[in-house]
mmCIF file of C-alpha atoms in Angstrom:
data_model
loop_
_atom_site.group_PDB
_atom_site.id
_atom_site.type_symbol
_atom_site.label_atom_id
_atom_site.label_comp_id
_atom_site.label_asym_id
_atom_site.label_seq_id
_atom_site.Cartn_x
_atom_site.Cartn_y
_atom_site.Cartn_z
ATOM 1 C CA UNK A 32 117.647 81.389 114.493
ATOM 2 C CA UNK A 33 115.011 83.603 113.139
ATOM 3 C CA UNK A 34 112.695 86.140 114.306
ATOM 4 C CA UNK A 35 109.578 87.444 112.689
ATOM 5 C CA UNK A 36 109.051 91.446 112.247
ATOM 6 C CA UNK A 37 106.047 92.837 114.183
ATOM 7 C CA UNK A 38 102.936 93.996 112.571
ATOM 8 C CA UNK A 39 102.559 97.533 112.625
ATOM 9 C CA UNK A 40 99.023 97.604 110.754
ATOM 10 C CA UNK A 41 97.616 95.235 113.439
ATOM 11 C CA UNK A 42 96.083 93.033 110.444
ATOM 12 C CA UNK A 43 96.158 89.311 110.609
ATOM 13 C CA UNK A 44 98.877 88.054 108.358
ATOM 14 C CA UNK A 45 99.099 84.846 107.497
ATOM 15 C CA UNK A 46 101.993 82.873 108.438
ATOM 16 C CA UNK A 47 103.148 81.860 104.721
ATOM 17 C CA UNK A 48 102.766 86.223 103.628
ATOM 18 C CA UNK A 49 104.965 86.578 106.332
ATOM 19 C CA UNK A 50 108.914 87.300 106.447
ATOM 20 C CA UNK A 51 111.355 85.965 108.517
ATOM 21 C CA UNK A 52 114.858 87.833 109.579
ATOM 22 C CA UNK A 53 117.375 85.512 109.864
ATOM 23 C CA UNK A 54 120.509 85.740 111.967
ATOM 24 C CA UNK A 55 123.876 84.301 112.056
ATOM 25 C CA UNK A 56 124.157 81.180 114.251
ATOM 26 C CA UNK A 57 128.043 82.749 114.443
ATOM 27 C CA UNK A 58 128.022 86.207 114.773
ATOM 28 C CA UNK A 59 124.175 87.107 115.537
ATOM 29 C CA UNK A 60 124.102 89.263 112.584
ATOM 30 C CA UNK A 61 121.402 89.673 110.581
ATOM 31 C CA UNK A 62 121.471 87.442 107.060
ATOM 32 C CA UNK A 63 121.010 88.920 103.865
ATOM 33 C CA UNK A 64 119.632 87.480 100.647
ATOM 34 C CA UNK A 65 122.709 86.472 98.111
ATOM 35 C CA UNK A 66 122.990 84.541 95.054
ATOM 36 C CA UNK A 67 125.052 81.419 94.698
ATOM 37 C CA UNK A 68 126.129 81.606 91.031
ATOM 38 C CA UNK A 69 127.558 78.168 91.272
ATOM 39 C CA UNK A 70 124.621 76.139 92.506
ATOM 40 C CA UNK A 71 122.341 78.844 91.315
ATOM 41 C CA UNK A 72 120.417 78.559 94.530
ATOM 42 C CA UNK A 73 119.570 81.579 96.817
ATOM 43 C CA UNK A 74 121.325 81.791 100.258
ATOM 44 C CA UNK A 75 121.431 83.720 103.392
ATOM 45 C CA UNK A 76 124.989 85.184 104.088
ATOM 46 C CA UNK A 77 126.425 87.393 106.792
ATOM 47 C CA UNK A 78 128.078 90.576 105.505
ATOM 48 C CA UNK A 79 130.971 89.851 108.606
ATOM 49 C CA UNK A 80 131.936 86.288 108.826
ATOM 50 C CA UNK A 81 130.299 84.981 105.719
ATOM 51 C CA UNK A 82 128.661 82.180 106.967
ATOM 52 C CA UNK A 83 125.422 80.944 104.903
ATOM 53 C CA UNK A 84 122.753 78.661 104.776
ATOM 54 C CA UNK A 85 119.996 78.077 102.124
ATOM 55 C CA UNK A 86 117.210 79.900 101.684
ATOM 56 C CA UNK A 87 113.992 77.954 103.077
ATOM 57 C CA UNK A 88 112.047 80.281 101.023
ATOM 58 C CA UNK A 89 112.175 82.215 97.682
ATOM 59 C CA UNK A 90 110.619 85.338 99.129
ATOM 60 C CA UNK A 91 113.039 88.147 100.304
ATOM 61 C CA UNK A 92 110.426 91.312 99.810
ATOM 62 C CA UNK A 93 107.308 91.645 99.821
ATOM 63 C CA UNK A 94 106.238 94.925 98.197
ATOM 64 C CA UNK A 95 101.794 95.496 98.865
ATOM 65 C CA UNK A 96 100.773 98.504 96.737
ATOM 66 C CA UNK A 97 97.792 99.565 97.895
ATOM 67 C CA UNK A 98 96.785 102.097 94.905
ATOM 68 C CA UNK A 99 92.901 103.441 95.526
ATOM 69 C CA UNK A 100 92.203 106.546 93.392
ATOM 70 C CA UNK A 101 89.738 108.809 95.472
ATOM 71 C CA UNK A 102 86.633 109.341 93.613
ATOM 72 C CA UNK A 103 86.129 112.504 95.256
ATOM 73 C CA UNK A 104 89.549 114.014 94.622
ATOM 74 C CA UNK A 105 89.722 117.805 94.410
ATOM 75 C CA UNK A 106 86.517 118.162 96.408
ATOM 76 C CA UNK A 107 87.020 120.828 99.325
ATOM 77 C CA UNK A 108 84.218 121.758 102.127
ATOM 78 C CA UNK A 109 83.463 125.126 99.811
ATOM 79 C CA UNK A 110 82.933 123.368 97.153
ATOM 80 C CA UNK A 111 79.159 124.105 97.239
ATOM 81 C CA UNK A 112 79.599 127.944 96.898
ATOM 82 C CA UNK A 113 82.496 128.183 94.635
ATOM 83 C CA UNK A 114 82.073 131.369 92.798
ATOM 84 C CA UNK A 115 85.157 130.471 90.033
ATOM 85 C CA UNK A 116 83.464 127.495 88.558
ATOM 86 C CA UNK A 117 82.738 128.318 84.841
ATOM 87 C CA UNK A 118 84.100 131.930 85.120
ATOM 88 C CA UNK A 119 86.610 134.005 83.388
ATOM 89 C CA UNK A 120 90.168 135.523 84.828
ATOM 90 C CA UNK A 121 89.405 139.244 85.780
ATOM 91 C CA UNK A 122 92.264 141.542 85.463
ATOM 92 C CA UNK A 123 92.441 142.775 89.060
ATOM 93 C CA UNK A 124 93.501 146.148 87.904
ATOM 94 C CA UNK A 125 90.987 147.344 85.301
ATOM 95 C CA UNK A 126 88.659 144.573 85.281
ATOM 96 C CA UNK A 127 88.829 143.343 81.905
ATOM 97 C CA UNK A 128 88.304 139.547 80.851
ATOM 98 C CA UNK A 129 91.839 138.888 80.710
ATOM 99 C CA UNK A 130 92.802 136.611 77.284
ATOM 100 C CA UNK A 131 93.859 133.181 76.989
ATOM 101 C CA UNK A 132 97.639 132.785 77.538
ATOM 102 C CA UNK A 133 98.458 129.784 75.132
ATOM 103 C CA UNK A 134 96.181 131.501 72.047
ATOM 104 C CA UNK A 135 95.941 135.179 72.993
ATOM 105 C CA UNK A 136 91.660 135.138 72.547
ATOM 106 C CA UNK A 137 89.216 136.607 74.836
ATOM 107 C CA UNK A 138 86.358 134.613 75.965
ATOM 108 C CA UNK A 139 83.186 136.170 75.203
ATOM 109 C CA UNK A 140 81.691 137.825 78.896
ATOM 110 C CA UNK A 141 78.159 137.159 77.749
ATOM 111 C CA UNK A 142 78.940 133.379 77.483
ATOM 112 C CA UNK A 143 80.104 133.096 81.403
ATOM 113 C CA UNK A 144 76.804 134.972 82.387
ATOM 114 C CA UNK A 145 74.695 132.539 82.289
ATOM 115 C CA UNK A 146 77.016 129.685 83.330
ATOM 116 C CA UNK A 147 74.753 127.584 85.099
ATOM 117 C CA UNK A 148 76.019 126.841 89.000
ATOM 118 C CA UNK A 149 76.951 123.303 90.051
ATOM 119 C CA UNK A 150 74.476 121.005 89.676
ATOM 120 C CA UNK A 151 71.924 120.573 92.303
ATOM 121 C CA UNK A 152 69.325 118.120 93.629
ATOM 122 C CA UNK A 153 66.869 117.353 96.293
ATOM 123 C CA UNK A 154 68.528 114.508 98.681
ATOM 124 C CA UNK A 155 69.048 113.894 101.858
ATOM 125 C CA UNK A 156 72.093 114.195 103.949
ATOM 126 C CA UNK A 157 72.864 111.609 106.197
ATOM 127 C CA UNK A 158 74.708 113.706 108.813
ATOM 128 C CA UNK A 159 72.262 117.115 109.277
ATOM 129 C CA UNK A 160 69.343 116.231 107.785
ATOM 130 C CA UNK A 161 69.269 119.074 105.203
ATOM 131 C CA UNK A 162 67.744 118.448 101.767
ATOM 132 C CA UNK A 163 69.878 120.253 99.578
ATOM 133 C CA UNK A 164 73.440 118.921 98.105
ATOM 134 C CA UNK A 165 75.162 119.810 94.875
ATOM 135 C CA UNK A 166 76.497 116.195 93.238
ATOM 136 C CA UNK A 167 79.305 115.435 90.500
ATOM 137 C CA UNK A 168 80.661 112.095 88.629
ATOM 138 C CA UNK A 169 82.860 109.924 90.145
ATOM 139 C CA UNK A 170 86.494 111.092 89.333
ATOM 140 C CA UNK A 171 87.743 107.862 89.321
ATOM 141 C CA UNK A 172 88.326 106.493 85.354
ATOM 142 C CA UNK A 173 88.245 102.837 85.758
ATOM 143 C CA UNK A 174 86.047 99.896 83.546
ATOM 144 C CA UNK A 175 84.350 98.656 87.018
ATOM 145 C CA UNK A 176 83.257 101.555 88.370
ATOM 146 C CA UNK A 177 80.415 102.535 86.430
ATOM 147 C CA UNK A 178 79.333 105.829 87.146
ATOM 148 C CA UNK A 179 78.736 107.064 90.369
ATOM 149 C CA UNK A 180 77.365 110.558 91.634
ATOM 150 C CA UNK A 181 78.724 111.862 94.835
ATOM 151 C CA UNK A 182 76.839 114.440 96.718
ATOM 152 C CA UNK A 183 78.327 117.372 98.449
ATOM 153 C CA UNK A 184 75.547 118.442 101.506
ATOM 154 C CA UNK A 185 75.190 122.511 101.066
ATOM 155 C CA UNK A 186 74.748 122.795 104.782
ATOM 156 C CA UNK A 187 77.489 121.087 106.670
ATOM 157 C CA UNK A 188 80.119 119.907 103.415
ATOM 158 C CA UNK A 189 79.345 115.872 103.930
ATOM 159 C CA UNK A 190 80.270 113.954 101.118
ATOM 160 C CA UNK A 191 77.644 111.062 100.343
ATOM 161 C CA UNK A 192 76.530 108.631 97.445
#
């Protein structure tokens, strides 16, 4: 006897990516995947009776990664006013340019001054309509990707290509 697990993705599987819990034609327990040393042949034995069969199929897991790196990682809906980017740590006491931590330097004030914003351009958002958007690189490091520039709308926050 065997039953097949229910989809809880609602996908189509195919019958042959499918797998099948088997049960004990004693017991009703459920099978589980064991090695016969002897035959060196996979089997189907119950953990209470020990009664086994051979496996019909060499598949006992099935493990799917599904691994998609967001290209727009990090990106938040402020991202379009961020006053830290390119800026120095402040001491919130005296308000000196606090130094580096790892190599004791200060950063040089005048350099940060003139720290351009995010980069900005003329296009048009698909959700509002307005015209201006900062963009950035794709974040994701991969051969087939090329590069791609994302747009972040500095009305409403949509991200867009």
């Amino acid at each position: 006897m065997s039953a097949s697990p229910s989809s809880t993705t609602g996908g189509d599987n195919k019958p042959s990516d499918q797998i099948h819990f088997k049960f004990c034609r004693e017991c009703s327990n459920l099978l589980y995947p064991k090695e016969d040393r002897v035959n060196n042949q996979l089997m189907f034995t119950c953990r209470t009776c020990h009664v086994g069969e051979p496996a019909s199929s060499h598949c006992v897991y099935q493990n799917h990664l599904h691994s998609q790196v967001g290209d727009t990682a990090g990106v938040t809906q402020d991202v379009t006013s961020d006053p830290t980017v390119c800026a120095p740590a402040f001491c919130t006491l005296c308000g000196d340019i606090v130094p580096c931590f790892i190599c004791g330097s200060t950063p040089d004030e005048d350099l940060f001054e003139d720290a351009p914003p995010l980069p900005r351009a003329n296009k048009l958002c698909p959700s509002c309509g307005e015209t201006e958007a900062v963009f950035f690189q794709s974040q994701q490091r991969s051969a087939e990707t090329g590069m791609k520039l994302y747009y972040v709308c500095c009305a409403c926050g949509q991200v867009y290509m």
